[in-house]
mmCIF file of C-alpha atoms and ligand atoms in Angstrom:
data_model
loop_
_atom_site.group_PDB
_atom_site.id
_atom_site.type_symbol
_atom_site.label_atom_id
_atom_site.label_comp_id
_atom_site.label_asym_id
_atom_site.label_seq_id
_atom_site.Cartn_x
_atom_site.Cartn_y
_atom_site.Cartn_z
ATOM 1 C CA MET A 321 26.909 77.801 -79.586
ATOM 2 C CA ASN A 322 27.028 79.257 -75.493
ATOM 3 C CA ILE A 323 23.404 78.885 -74.519
ATOM 4 C CA LEU A 324 21.871 79.914 -70.914
ATOM 5 C CA LEU A 325 19.241 77.150 -69.207
ATOM 6 C CA THR A 326 17.225 79.595 -66.893
ATOM 7 C CA GLY A 327 16.125 77.165 -63.764
ATOM 8 C CA GLY A 328 18.066 74.212 -65.812
ATOM 9 C CA LEU A 329 18.600 72.599 -62.323
ATOM 10 C CA GLY A 330 14.605 71.944 -62.646
ATOM 11 C CA PHE A 331 13.289 68.563 -63.361
ATOM 12 C CA ILE A 332 12.544 69.811 -67.348
ATOM 13 C CA GLY A 333 15.722 72.063 -67.426
ATOM 14 C CA SER A 334 18.491 69.623 -66.271
ATOM 15 C CA HIS A 335 17.392 67.070 -68.023
ATOM 16 C CA THR A 336 17.602 69.521 -71.459
ATOM 17 C CA ALA A 337 21.233 71.035 -70.561
ATOM 18 C CA VAL A 338 21.602 66.958 -70.807
ATOM 19 C CA VAL A 339 20.231 66.718 -74.952
ATOM 20 C CA LEU A 340 22.171 69.813 -74.907
ATOM 21 C CA ALA A 341 25.598 68.914 -73.813
ATOM 22 C CA GLU A 342 25.651 65.700 -76.022
ATOM 23 C CA GLN A 343 24.761 67.437 -79.215
ATOM 24 C CA GLY A 344 27.670 69.692 -79.104
ATOM 25 C CA TYR A 345 26.736 73.069 -77.167
ATOM 26 C CA GLN A 346 28.123 75.013 -74.593
ATOM 27 C CA VAL A 347 25.532 74.889 -71.506
ATOM 28 C CA VAL A 348 25.222 78.343 -68.780
ATOM 29 C CA LEU A 349 22.647 77.097 -65.853
ATOM 30 C CA VAL A 350 21.227 80.020 -63.188
ATOM 31 C CA ASP A 351 18.904 79.066 -60.709
ATOM 32 C CA ASN A 352 17.400 79.641 -57.217
ATOM 33 C CA LEU A 353 17.254 76.058 -56.044
ATOM 34 C CA CYS A 354 14.131 77.162 -54.839
ATOM 35 C CA ASN A 355 12.396 73.671 -55.908
ATOM 36 C CA SER A 356 15.617 72.165 -56.853
ATOM 37 C CA GLU A 357 18.573 70.333 -55.437
ATOM 38 C CA ILE A 358 22.454 71.239 -55.732
ATOM 39 C CA GLU A 359 22.864 67.592 -55.806
ATOM 40 C CA THR A 360 21.498 67.890 -59.113
ATOM 41 C CA HIS A 361 24.562 70.546 -61.046
ATOM 42 C CA ALA A 362 27.321 67.651 -60.165
ATOM 43 C CA ASN A 363 24.585 64.437 -61.320
ATOM 44 C CA LEU A 364 24.482 66.615 -64.852
ATOM 45 C CA GLU A 365 28.071 66.920 -64.654
ATOM 46 C CA LEU A 366 28.603 63.485 -64.097
ATOM 47 C CA ILE A 367 26.530 62.095 -67.140
ATOM 48 C CA THR A 368 27.518 64.882 -69.983
ATOM 49 C CA GLY A 369 31.665 64.526 -68.871
ATOM 50 C CA LYS A 370 31.698 67.991 -69.281
ATOM 51 C CA GLU A 371 31.953 71.393 -67.311
ATOM 52 C CA MET A 372 28.337 72.912 -66.683
ATOM 53 C CA PRO A 373 29.080 76.143 -64.561
ATOM 54 C CA PHE A 374 26.499 77.032 -62.525
ATOM 55 C CA HIS A 375 25.672 80.752 -60.536
ATOM 56 C CA GLU A 376 22.858 80.493 -58.377
ATOM 57 C CA LEU A 377 21.215 83.620 -59.246
ATOM 58 C CA ASP A 378 17.074 84.911 -59.013
ATOM 59 C CA ILE A 379 16.016 85.802 -62.978
ATOM 60 C CA ARG A 380 14.557 89.023 -61.724
ATOM 61 C CA HIS A 381 18.603 90.041 -60.132
ATOM 62 C CA THR A 382 18.621 91.837 -63.896
ATOM 63 C CA THR A 383 21.685 93.758 -63.079
ATOM 64 C CA ALA A 384 23.088 89.677 -62.289
ATOM 65 C CA LEU A 385 21.121 88.258 -65.812
ATOM 66 C CA VAL A 386 23.689 91.208 -67.788
ATOM 67 C CA ARG A 387 26.240 89.580 -66.294
ATOM 68 C CA ILE A 388 27.122 86.602 -66.801
ATOM 69 C CA LEU A 389 24.895 86.889 -70.539
ATOM 70 C CA LYS A 390 28.475 89.024 -70.999
ATOM 71 C CA GLU A 391 30.573 86.668 -69.527
ATOM 72 C CA TYR A 392 29.589 83.519 -71.253
ATOM 73 C CA GLN A 393 29.018 85.524 -74.431
ATOM 74 C CA VAL A 394 25.215 83.568 -74.243
ATOM 75 C CA ASP A 395 23.819 82.709 -77.880
ATOM 76 C CA ALA A 396 19.953 81.856 -76.476
ATOM 77 C CA VAL A 397 18.143 81.230 -73.826
ATOM 78 C CA ILE A 398 15.910 78.572 -73.656
ATOM 79 C CA HIS A 399 13.796 79.966 -69.936
ATOM 80 C CA PHE A 400 12.608 76.850 -67.382
ATOM 81 C CA ALA A 401 12.902 78.965 -64.252
ATOM 82 C CA GLY A 402 9.366 78.870 -62.625
ATOM 83 C CA LEU A 403 6.650 78.274 -60.052
ATOM 84 C CA LYS A 404 4.242 75.616 -61.414
ATOM 85 C CA SER A 405 1.986 74.487 -58.561
ATOM 86 C CA VAL A 406 -1.408 75.093 -59.947
ATOM 87 C CA ALA A 407 -2.620 75.211 -56.159
ATOM 88 C CA GLU A 408 -0.469 77.287 -54.404
ATOM 89 C CA SER A 409 -0.993 79.437 -56.987
ATOM 90 C CA SER A 410 -4.686 80.365 -56.245
ATOM 91 C CA THR A 411 -3.238 80.818 -52.702
ATOM 92 C CA GLU A 412 -0.239 83.365 -54.103
ATOM 93 C CA PRO A 413 -1.127 84.910 -57.044
ATOM 94 C CA LEU A 414 0.881 87.761 -56.475
ATOM 95 C CA LYS A 415 4.057 85.618 -55.669
ATOM 96 C CA TYR A 416 3.746 83.958 -59.105
ATOM 97 C CA TYR A 417 2.639 87.050 -61.353
ATOM 98 C CA ASP A 418 6.262 87.932 -59.588
ATOM 99 C CA ASN A 419 7.716 85.436 -60.837
ATOM 100 C CA ASN A 420 6.193 84.224 -63.037
ATOM 101 C CA VAL A 421 5.934 87.279 -65.529
ATOM 102 C CA GLY A 422 8.405 89.620 -63.522
ATOM 103 C CA GLY A 423 11.099 86.928 -63.676
ATOM 104 C CA THR A 424 10.199 86.983 -67.710
ATOM 105 C CA ILE A 425 10.761 90.529 -68.006
ATOM 106 C CA SER A 426 13.255 90.824 -65.877
ATOM 107 C CA LEU A 427 14.861 88.399 -68.408
ATOM 108 C CA LEU A 428 14.011 89.804 -71.720
ATOM 109 C CA GLU A 429 15.162 93.876 -70.724
ATOM 110 C CA ALA A 430 18.990 91.724 -69.276
ATOM 111 C CA MET A 431 18.792 89.708 -73.046
ATOM 112 C CA LYS A 432 18.290 93.203 -74.689
ATOM 113 C CA ALA A 433 21.003 94.732 -72.727
ATOM 114 C CA CYS A 434 23.243 92.022 -74.524
ATOM 115 C CA ASP A 435 21.940 92.020 -77.638
ATOM 116 C CA ILE A 436 20.179 88.355 -77.687
ATOM 117 C CA TYR A 437 17.407 87.611 -79.318
ATOM 118 C CA HIS A 438 16.773 84.613 -79.087
ATOM 119 C CA PHE A 439 14.619 83.335 -76.972
ATOM 120 C CA ILE A 440 12.605 79.446 -75.339
ATOM 121 C CA PHE A 441 9.711 80.081 -73.247
ATOM 122 C CA SER A 442 8.298 76.691 -71.368
ATOM 123 C CA SER A 443 4.384 77.279 -71.732
ATOM 124 C CA SER A 444 2.196 74.927 -71.218
ATOM 125 C CA ALA A 445 -1.503 73.514 -72.084
ATOM 126 C CA THR A 446 -2.714 74.929 -69.055
ATOM 127 C CA VAL A 447 -3.016 77.880 -71.412
ATOM 128 C CA TYR A 448 -5.863 76.286 -73.172
ATOM 129 C CA GLY A 449 -8.462 76.051 -70.762
ATOM 130 C CA VAL A 450 -11.622 74.012 -71.116
ATOM 131 C CA PRO A 451 -10.882 72.055 -74.359
ATOM 132 C CA GLN A 452 -13.349 73.623 -77.012
ATOM 133 C CA TYR A 453 -12.266 70.612 -79.124
ATOM 134 C CA LEU A 454 -9.478 67.926 -78.850
ATOM 135 C CA PRO A 455 -7.344 67.459 -79.551
ATOM 136 C CA TYR A 456 -5.855 71.597 -79.077
ATOM 137 C CA ASP A 457 -3.760 72.340 -81.969
ATOM 138 C CA GLU A 458 -2.120 76.385 -81.116
ATOM 139 C CA ASP A 459 -5.050 78.145 -82.667
ATOM 140 C CA HIS A 460 -7.195 76.639 -80.211
ATOM 141 C CA PRO A 461 -9.301 79.276 -77.631
ATOM 142 C CA LEU A 462 -6.444 80.265 -75.164
ATOM 143 C CA VAL A 463 -8.923 80.665 -71.720
ATOM 144 C CA PRO A 464 -6.624 79.572 -68.525
ATOM 145 C CA MET A 465 -8.619 78.071 -65.842
ATOM 146 C CA ASN A 466 -5.768 79.508 -62.974
ATOM 147 C CA THR A 467 -3.755 81.387 -62.184
ATOM 148 C CA TYR A 468 -0.612 79.911 -62.865
ATOM 149 C CA GLY A 469 -1.717 79.008 -65.783
ATOM 150 C CA LYS A 470 -2.814 83.691 -66.456
ATOM 151 C CA THR A 471 0.775 83.772 -66.301
ATOM 152 C CA LYS A 472 1.796 81.787 -68.567
ATOM 153 C CA LEU A 473 -0.446 83.118 -71.129
ATOM 154 C CA GLN A 474 0.922 86.532 -69.880
ATOM 155 C CA ALA A 475 4.531 85.899 -70.843
ATOM 156 C CA GLU A 476 3.123 84.214 -74.247
ATOM 157 C CA GLU A 477 1.529 87.430 -74.437
ATOM 158 C CA ILE A 478 4.275 90.178 -73.868
ATOM 159 C CA LEU A 479 6.668 87.865 -76.061
ATOM 160 C CA GLN A 480 4.904 88.222 -78.903
ATOM 161 C CA ASP A 481 4.660 91.970 -78.084
ATOM 162 C CA VAL A 482 8.798 91.516 -78.397
ATOM 163 C CA ALA A 483 8.891 89.739 -80.778
ATOM 164 C CA ARG A 484 6.347 92.767 -83.371
ATOM 165 C CA SER A 485 8.193 95.762 -82.038
ATOM 166 C CA ASP A 486 11.171 93.853 -83.177
ATOM 167 C CA SER A 487 12.116 91.754 -85.719
ATOM 168 C CA ARG A 488 15.365 90.612 -84.809
ATOM 169 C CA TRP A 489 13.395 88.274 -82.009
ATOM 170 C CA SER A 490 13.144 84.951 -83.231
ATOM 171 C CA ILE A 491 10.387 83.313 -79.685
ATOM 172 C CA ALA A 492 9.357 79.553 -80.144
ATOM 173 C CA ALA A 493 6.725 79.703 -76.679
ATOM 174 C CA LEU A 494 6.767 75.569 -75.756
ATOM 175 C CA ARG A 495 3.081 74.366 -74.588
ATOM 176 C CA TYR A 496 4.441 70.931 -72.773
ATOM 177 C CA PHE A 497 1.692 68.267 -71.997
ATOM 178 C CA ASN A 498 2.401 66.277 -69.178
ATOM 179 C CA PRO A 499 5.863 65.654 -68.257
ATOM 180 C CA ALA A 500 7.319 62.458 -66.492
ATOM 181 C CA GLY A 501 9.677 59.923 -66.936
ATOM 182 C CA ALA A 502 13.611 60.660 -65.827
ATOM 183 C CA HIS A 503 17.065 60.404 -68.190
ATOM 184 C CA GLU A 504 17.996 56.463 -68.286
ATOM 185 C CA SER A 505 21.246 56.983 -65.995
ATOM 186 C CA GLY A 506 18.259 57.511 -62.750
ATOM 187 C CA LEU A 507 20.592 60.219 -61.829
ATOM 188 C CA ILE A 508 18.104 63.158 -62.822
ATOM 189 C CA GLY A 509 13.943 63.374 -63.094
ATOM 190 C CA GLU A 510 11.642 65.285 -60.937
ATOM 191 C CA LEU A 511 12.515 65.809 -57.073
ATOM 192 C CA PRO A 512 8.993 68.049 -55.931
ATOM 193 C CA LYS A 513 9.754 70.359 -52.662
ATOM 194 C CA GLY A 514 7.419 68.819 -50.053
ATOM 195 C CA VAL A 515 3.792 65.942 -51.207
ATOM 196 C CA PRO A 516 3.792 65.794 -55.124
ATOM 197 C CA ASN A 517 0.820 67.023 -56.667
ATOM 198 C CA ASN A 518 1.426 65.524 -59.759
ATOM 199 C CA LEU A 519 0.185 61.956 -60.339
ATOM 200 C CA MET A 520 3.358 59.979 -62.035
ATOM 201 C CA PRO A 521 5.410 61.614 -58.390
ATOM 202 C CA TYR A 522 2.844 60.503 -56.769
ATOM 203 C CA VAL A 523 2.581 57.248 -57.718
ATOM 204 C CA CYS A 524 6.478 56.260 -57.765
ATOM 205 C CA GLN A 525 6.358 57.584 -53.525
ATOM 206 C CA VAL A 526 3.219 54.546 -52.801
ATOM 207 C CA ALA A 527 5.667 52.932 -54.627
ATOM 208 C CA SER A 528 8.655 53.455 -52.660
ATOM 209 C CA GLY A 529 6.579 53.079 -49.246
ATOM 210 C CA LYS A 530 7.050 56.617 -48.555
ATOM 211 C CA LEU A 531 3.767 57.590 -49.065
ATOM 212 C CA PRO A 532 0.280 54.842 -48.289
ATOM 213 C CA TYR A 533 -1.878 55.601 -50.535
ATOM 214 C CA LEU A 534 -3.110 57.219 -53.612
ATOM 215 C CA ASN A 535 -5.634 59.062 -54.352
ATOM 216 C CA ILE A 536 -7.573 58.530 -57.432
ATOM 217 C CA PHE A 537 -8.589 61.982 -58.495
ATOM 218 C CA GLY A 538 -12.667 60.430 -60.363
ATOM 219 C CA ASP A 539 -13.363 57.421 -61.617
ATOM 220 C CA ASP A 540 -16.875 59.117 -62.641
ATOM 221 C CA TYR A 541 -15.774 61.255 -66.208
ATOM 222 C CA ASP A 542 -16.586 59.725 -69.266
ATOM 223 C CA THR A 543 -13.380 58.642 -70.160
ATOM 224 C CA LYS A 544 -12.358 55.268 -71.347
ATOM 225 C CA ASP A 545 -12.492 53.850 -67.991
ATOM 226 C CA GLY A 546 -13.661 57.550 -65.994
ATOM 227 C CA THR A 547 -10.800 58.089 -65.105
ATOM 228 C CA GLY A 548 -8.743 61.880 -66.474
ATOM 229 C CA GLU A 549 -7.171 60.923 -69.742
ATOM 230 C CA ARG A 550 -4.026 63.055 -69.666
ATOM 231 C CA ASP A 551 -1.467 63.004 -72.719
ATOM 232 C CA TYR A 552 2.369 61.986 -71.081
ATOM 233 C CA ILE A 553 5.086 62.837 -72.501
ATOM 234 C CA HIS A 554 8.780 61.476 -71.669
ATOM 235 C CA VAL A 555 11.434 64.165 -70.365
ATOM 236 C CA MET A 556 13.679 62.814 -73.066
ATOM 237 C CA ASP A 557 11.137 63.361 -76.001
ATOM 238 C CA LEU A 558 10.898 67.047 -74.638
ATOM 239 C CA ALA A 559 14.365 67.666 -73.533
ATOM 240 C CA GLU A 560 14.625 66.429 -77.668
ATOM 241 C CA GLY A 561 11.745 68.976 -78.400
ATOM 242 C CA HIS A 562 13.955 72.088 -77.284
ATOM 243 C CA VAL A 563 16.836 71.277 -79.267
ATOM 244 C CA ALA A 564 14.562 70.787 -82.361
ATOM 245 C CA ALA A 565 13.697 74.264 -81.505
ATOM 246 C CA LEU A 566 16.830 75.766 -80.869
ATOM 247 C CA ARG A 567 17.416 74.804 -84.515
ATOM 248 C CA PHE A 568 14.279 76.539 -85.679
ATOM 249 C CA ILE A 569 14.914 79.707 -83.660
ATOM 250 C CA GLU A 570 17.863 80.118 -85.165
ATOM 251 C CA LYS A 571 16.603 80.457 -88.781
ATOM 252 C CA ASN A 572 13.585 82.195 -88.611
ATOM 253 C CA ILE A 573 12.276 84.999 -86.700
ATOM 254 C CA GLY A 574 8.939 85.749 -85.339
ATOM 255 C CA PHE A 575 6.696 84.575 -81.674
ATOM 256 C CA TYR A 576 5.926 80.246 -82.758
ATOM 257 C CA PRO A 577 3.718 78.903 -80.011
ATOM 258 C CA ILE A 578 4.225 74.660 -80.061
ATOM 259 C CA ASN A 579 2.802 71.914 -79.441
ATOM 260 C CA LEU A 580 4.959 69.594 -77.050
ATOM 261 C CA GLY A 581 3.069 66.318 -76.855
ATOM 262 C CA THR A 582 2.681 62.978 -78.207
ATOM 263 C CA GLY A 583 -1.097 62.868 -79.023
ATOM 264 C CA ILE A 584 -1.935 59.492 -77.241
ATOM 265 C CA SER A 585 -4.616 59.861 -74.201
ATOM 266 C CA CYS A 586 -3.493 57.582 -71.498
ATOM 267 C CA SER A 587 -5.842 57.673 -67.977
ATOM 268 C CA VAL A 588 -4.566 56.873 -64.293
ATOM 269 C CA TYR A 589 -5.497 53.487 -64.177
ATOM 270 C CA GLU A 590 -3.531 52.710 -67.726
ATOM 271 C CA LEU A 591 -0.761 54.770 -66.327
ATOM 272 C CA ILE A 592 -0.894 52.838 -62.526
ATOM 273 C CA ASN A 593 -1.411 49.649 -64.580
ATOM 274 C CA ALA A 594 3.065 50.834 -66.438
ATOM 275 C CA PHE A 595 3.867 51.924 -63.297
ATOM 276 C CA GLU A 596 3.146 48.615 -61.739
ATOM 277 C CA LYS A 597 5.096 46.255 -64.182
ATOM 278 C CA SER A 598 7.843 48.505 -64.115
ATOM 279 C CA ALA A 599 8.223 48.250 -60.781
ATOM 280 C CA ASN A 600 5.855 44.920 -60.107
ATOM 281 C CA CYS A 601 4.249 45.966 -57.522
ATOM 282 C CA THR A 602 1.109 46.700 -56.819
ATOM 283 C CA ILE A 603 -0.296 50.953 -55.633
ATOM 284 C CA VAL A 604 -2.940 50.780 -53.881
ATOM 285 C CA LYS A 605 -5.016 52.900 -54.137
ATOM 286 C CA LYS A 606 -8.035 54.689 -53.187
ATOM 287 C CA VAL A 607 -10.379 56.574 -55.293
ATOM 288 C CA GLN A 608 -11.887 59.952 -53.830
ATOM 289 C CA SER A 609 -14.369 62.635 -55.341
ATOM 290 C CA ARG A 610 -12.933 64.849 -58.462
ATOM 291 C CA ARG A 611 -9.969 67.084 -58.149
ATOM 292 C CA SER A 612 -11.148 70.800 -57.611
ATOM 293 C CA GLY A 613 -10.088 72.389 -61.416
ATOM 294 C CA ASP A 614 -9.218 69.452 -62.857
ATOM 295 C CA LEU A 615 -10.713 67.823 -66.184
ATOM 296 C CA PRO A 616 -11.400 65.260 -67.995
ATOM 297 C CA ILE A 617 -8.783 65.263 -70.488
ATOM 298 C CA TYR A 618 -7.002 66.520 -73.204
ATOM 299 C CA PHE A 619 -4.345 65.806 -75.381
ATOM 300 C CA ALA A 620 -2.212 67.505 -77.813
ATOM 301 C CA CYS A 621 -2.276 68.087 -81.602
ATOM 302 C CA ALA A 622 1.257 67.036 -82.406
ATOM 303 C CA ASP A 623 1.518 68.293 -85.981
ATOM 304 C CA LYS A 624 2.889 71.914 -86.259
ATOM 305 C CA ALA A 625 5.992 70.708 -83.554
ATOM 306 C CA LYS A 626 6.370 68.042 -86.489
ATOM 307 C CA ASP A 627 5.782 70.277 -89.789
ATOM 308 C CA LEU A 628 7.856 73.653 -88.261
ATOM 309 C CA LEU A 629 10.687 71.484 -85.609
ATOM 310 C CA ALA A 630 11.097 68.170 -88.151
ATOM 311 C CA TRP A 631 10.413 66.670 -83.992
ATOM 312 C CA HIS A 632 7.663 64.318 -82.205
ATOM 313 C CA ALA A 633 7.764 62.061 -79.603
ATOM 314 C CA LYS A 634 9.323 58.323 -79.450
ATOM 315 C CA ARG A 635 9.703 57.001 -75.901
ATOM 316 C CA ASP A 636 6.269 55.325 -74.875
ATOM 317 C CA LEU A 637 4.101 55.337 -71.915
ATOM 318 C CA GLN A 638 6.586 52.222 -70.221
ATOM 319 C CA SER A 639 9.598 53.869 -70.470
ATOM 320 C CA MET A 640 8.250 57.153 -69.043
ATOM 321 C CA CYS A 641 7.577 54.220 -65.746
ATOM 322 C CA ASP A 642 10.481 52.304 -65.821
ATOM 323 C CA SER A 643 12.345 55.797 -66.178
ATOM 324 C CA SER A 644 10.726 56.880 -62.962
ATOM 325 C CA TRP A 645 10.836 54.095 -60.971
ATOM 326 C CA LYS A 646 14.722 53.972 -60.815
ATOM 327 C CA PHE A 647 15.249 57.755 -59.999
ATOM 328 C CA GLN A 648 13.080 57.010 -57.702
ATOM 329 C CA ALA A 649 14.776 53.818 -56.589
ATOM 330 C CA ASN A 650 18.275 54.841 -56.594
ATOM 331 C CA LEU A 651 16.819 58.494 -54.110
ATOM 332 C CA ALA A 652 16.238 55.766 -51.818
ATOM 333 C CA LYS A 653 18.759 54.714 -52.464
ATOM 334 C CA ASN A 654 20.457 57.492 -51.517
ATOM 335 C CA LEU A 655 18.733 58.093 -48.296
HETATM 336 P P1 NAD B 624 11.153 72.856 -61.346
HETATM 337 O O1 NAD B 624 10.731 72.897 -60.914
HETATM 338 O O2 NAD B 624 11.471 71.417 -61.672
HETATM 339 O O3 NAD B 624 12.140 74.099 -63.182
HETATM 340 C C1 NAD B 624 12.316 74.945 -62.424
HETATM 341 C C2 NAD B 624 13.618 75.916 -61.957
HETATM 342 O O4 NAD B 624 12.946 76.806 -60.894
HETATM 343 C C3 NAD B 624 12.861 75.205 -60.535
HETATM 344 O O5 NAD B 624 14.740 74.134 -60.159
HETATM 345 C C4 NAD B 624 13.058 76.365 -59.690
HETATM 346 O O6 NAD B 624 14.082 76.321 -58.238
HETATM 347 C C5 NAD B 624 14.295 76.614 -60.754
HETATM 348 N N1 NAD B 624 13.411 78.627 -60.707
HETATM 349 C C6 NAD B 624 12.136 78.969 -60.094
HETATM 350 N N2 NAD B 624 12.003 80.692 -60.037
HETATM 351 C C7 NAD B 624 12.968 80.510 -60.240
HETATM 352 C C8 NAD B 624 13.554 82.403 -60.312
HETATM 353 N N3 NAD B 624 12.956 83.156 -59.697
HETATM 354 N N4 NAD B 624 14.321 82.787 -60.452
HETATM 355 C C9 NAD B 624 15.664 81.654 -60.757
HETATM 356 N N5 NAD B 624 15.175 80.073 -60.858
HETATM 357 C C10 NAD B 624 14.320 79.981 -60.394
HETATM 358 O O7 NAD B 624 10.222 73.000 -63.441
HETATM 359 P P2 NAD B 624 9.588 72.055 -63.687
HETATM 360 O O8 NAD B 624 9.053 71.120 -64.271
HETATM 361 O O9 NAD B 624 11.474 71.919 -64.207
HETATM 362 O O10 NAD B 624 9.362 73.233 -65.312
HETATM 363 C C11 NAD B 624 10.070 73.832 -66.361
HETATM 364 C C12 NAD B 624 9.088 75.403 -66.012
HETATM 365 O O11 NAD B 624 7.585 74.206 -67.448
HETATM 366 C C13 NAD B 624 7.854 76.433 -65.368
HETATM 367 O O12 NAD B 624 8.276 77.192 -66.371
HETATM 368 C C14 NAD B 624 6.640 75.330 -65.549
HETATM 369 O O13 NAD B 624 5.715 76.165 -65.238
HETATM 370 C C15 NAD B 624 6.753 74.352 -67.451
HETATM 371 N N6 NAD B 624 5.662 73.637 -66.782
HETATM 372 C C16 NAD B 624 6.126 72.396 -66.589
HETATM 373 C C17 NAD B 624 5.051 71.412 -66.538
HETATM 374 C C18 NAD B 624 4.944 69.778 -66.026
HETATM 375 O O14 NAD B 624 4.171 69.981 -65.649
HETATM 376 N N7 NAD B 624 6.623 69.733 -65.329
HETATM 377 C C19 NAD B 624 4.059 71.452 -67.489
HETATM 378 C C20 NAD B 624 3.725 72.689 -68.628
HETATM 379 C C21 NAD B 624 4.530 73.802 -67.846
HETATM 380 C C1 UD1 B 625 -2.463 69.538 -63.550
HETATM 381 C C2 UD1 B 625 -1.677 71.137 -63.370
HETATM 382 C C3 UD1 B 625 -1.847 72.247 -64.759
HETATM 383 C C4 UD1 B 625 -0.074 71.481 -64.949
HETATM 384 C C5 UD1 B 625 0.177 70.542 -65.052
HETATM 385 C C6 UD1 B 625 1.854 69.912 -64.722
HETATM 386 C C7 UD1 B 625 -4.398 70.773 -61.825
HETATM 387 C C8 UD1 B 625 -5.410 71.837 -61.774
HETATM 388 N N1 UD1 B 625 -3.331 71.160 -62.842
HETATM 389 O O1 UD1 B 625 -2.591 68.997 -64.695
HETATM 390 O O2 UD1 B 625 -1.938 72.669 -64.534
HETATM 391 O O3 UD1 B 625 -0.019 72.443 -66.288
HETATM 392 O O4 UD1 B 625 -0.420 69.892 -63.243
HETATM 393 O O5 UD1 B 625 1.865 70.442 -64.189
HETATM 394 O O6 UD1 B 625 -3.597 71.095 -61.432
HETATM 395 N N2 UD1 B 625 -4.283 62.126 -60.547
HETATM 396 C C9 UD1 B 625 -4.787 61.703 -58.770
HETATM 397 N N3 UD1 B 625 -4.555 61.843 -58.162
HETATM 398 C C10 UD1 B 625 -3.475 62.385 -58.082
HETATM 399 C C11 UD1 B 625 -2.675 63.352 -58.652
HETATM 400 C C12 UD1 B 625 -3.670 63.377 -59.950
HETATM 401 O O7 UD1 B 625 -5.371 60.734 -59.949
HETATM 402 O O8 UD1 B 625 -2.805 62.156 -56.926
HETATM 403 C C13 UD1 B 625 -5.334 62.500 -61.941
HETATM 404 C C14 UD1 B 625 -5.430 63.939 -61.712
HETATM 405 O O9 UD1 B 625 -6.699 63.775 -61.695
HETATM 406 C C15 UD1 B 625 -5.534 63.803 -63.313
HETATM 407 C C16 UD1 B 625 -4.109 63.076 -64.015
HETATM 408 O O10 UD1 B 625 -3.833 61.833 -62.481
HETATM 409 O O11 UD1 B 625 -6.892 63.251 -64.410
HETATM 410 C C17 UD1 B 625 -3.547 64.629 -64.624
HETATM 411 O O12 UD1 B 625 -3.522 64.854 -62.383
HETATM 412 P P1 UD1 B 625 -2.036 65.684 -63.130
HETATM 413 O O13 UD1 B 625 0.200 65.084 -63.289
HETATM 414 O O14 UD1 B 625 -1.297 66.960 -61.373
HETATM 415 O O15 UD1 B 625 -1.242 66.748 -64.036
HETATM 416 P P2 UD1 B 625 -2.928 66.988 -64.365
HETATM 417 O O16 UD1 B 625 -4.285 67.409 -64.080
HETATM 418 O O17 UD1 B 625 -2.578 67.452 -66.232
#
């Protein structure tokens, strides 16, 4: 089977490309490199020992997408391409709607023009908003609190309408919790441009000396140790979840929103403690006030993924920290 990955050189796309290639799928990558590096392509071929065609392309270029879908006789598309900074989405909403919603429409139009109806979408736990109960299951109300989250929800709504309009469509919207970790080779991982927003890449850069200390955004929440709790999921587990979803949509028509998380909630201090073991260092930290828009705690109900996809996360927090640190240390060596 031939699979097109949009945003295929990004953090989650690149790890999924490895797992797909290892399981015998033919993978084609497109990315406009707005948040990734071309070197990742060579590293993907090195890890897998397979050729992986790559096209530098913006997904809003519908006619170019049609050409690629036809050239490689694509059977299914996994759509990772998107912008993901919550802070930037509030200052540049049009950029986010254009890229995340407009980009998705362009891709669906190109697929329809080529009679391709198998689609997996990168959604996010952020579509749920303030928890009315926990763990979040897929029936939880969808009230995103920021523009980024709204772009993900709008894309999901479009996908649901598209699936209703034509019974040939088979679509999974995978709602990721907090992806972390890297491939065991240390050759690919999370490569944020500029100062990282998310906890794990920030911790990595403090450990490597690139950043002086970690800001703890609040230690007075009503949580196990006062810091925010999240459901961190290893990016390789997430990658395997996509393969499971691909198998599922090959056999089932319609629209399926599915959480990909572990169901385990972990505090900022727990993550730091595990990371300090991995990197054999002490993370310098400063407690600051709460970050605007942050929730105290959220985590997944992972039952639907288990039931429908026969998938569950297997790797633990220590393995996320070990692999993240291996990747970060490799980066520092190659500078
Ligand atoms: P990433 O930024 O590493 O990867 C996204 C890739 O898409 C990048 O390589 C970027 O260059 C590319 N891209 C962006 N807009 C494009 C466009 N218009 N045309 C072509 N390429 C484009 O991000 P990621 O962490 O791998 O996330 C992948 C997807 O998962 C995103 O849609 C993101 O919103 C979603 N998601 C991520 C997280 C997370 O914490 N990483 C959580 C939930 C959902
Ligand atoms: C953030 C986004 C969310 C997005 C997710 C994945 C916000 C408000 N939410 O989620 O919409 O889906 O990233 O891209 O930005 N923390 C620190 N210091 C730091 C960084 C984070 O203490 O330098 C804390 C946070 O307060 C939080 C936890 O670590 O409690 C995790 O933060 P982060 O990695 O940014 O993920 P989310 O806040 O879950």
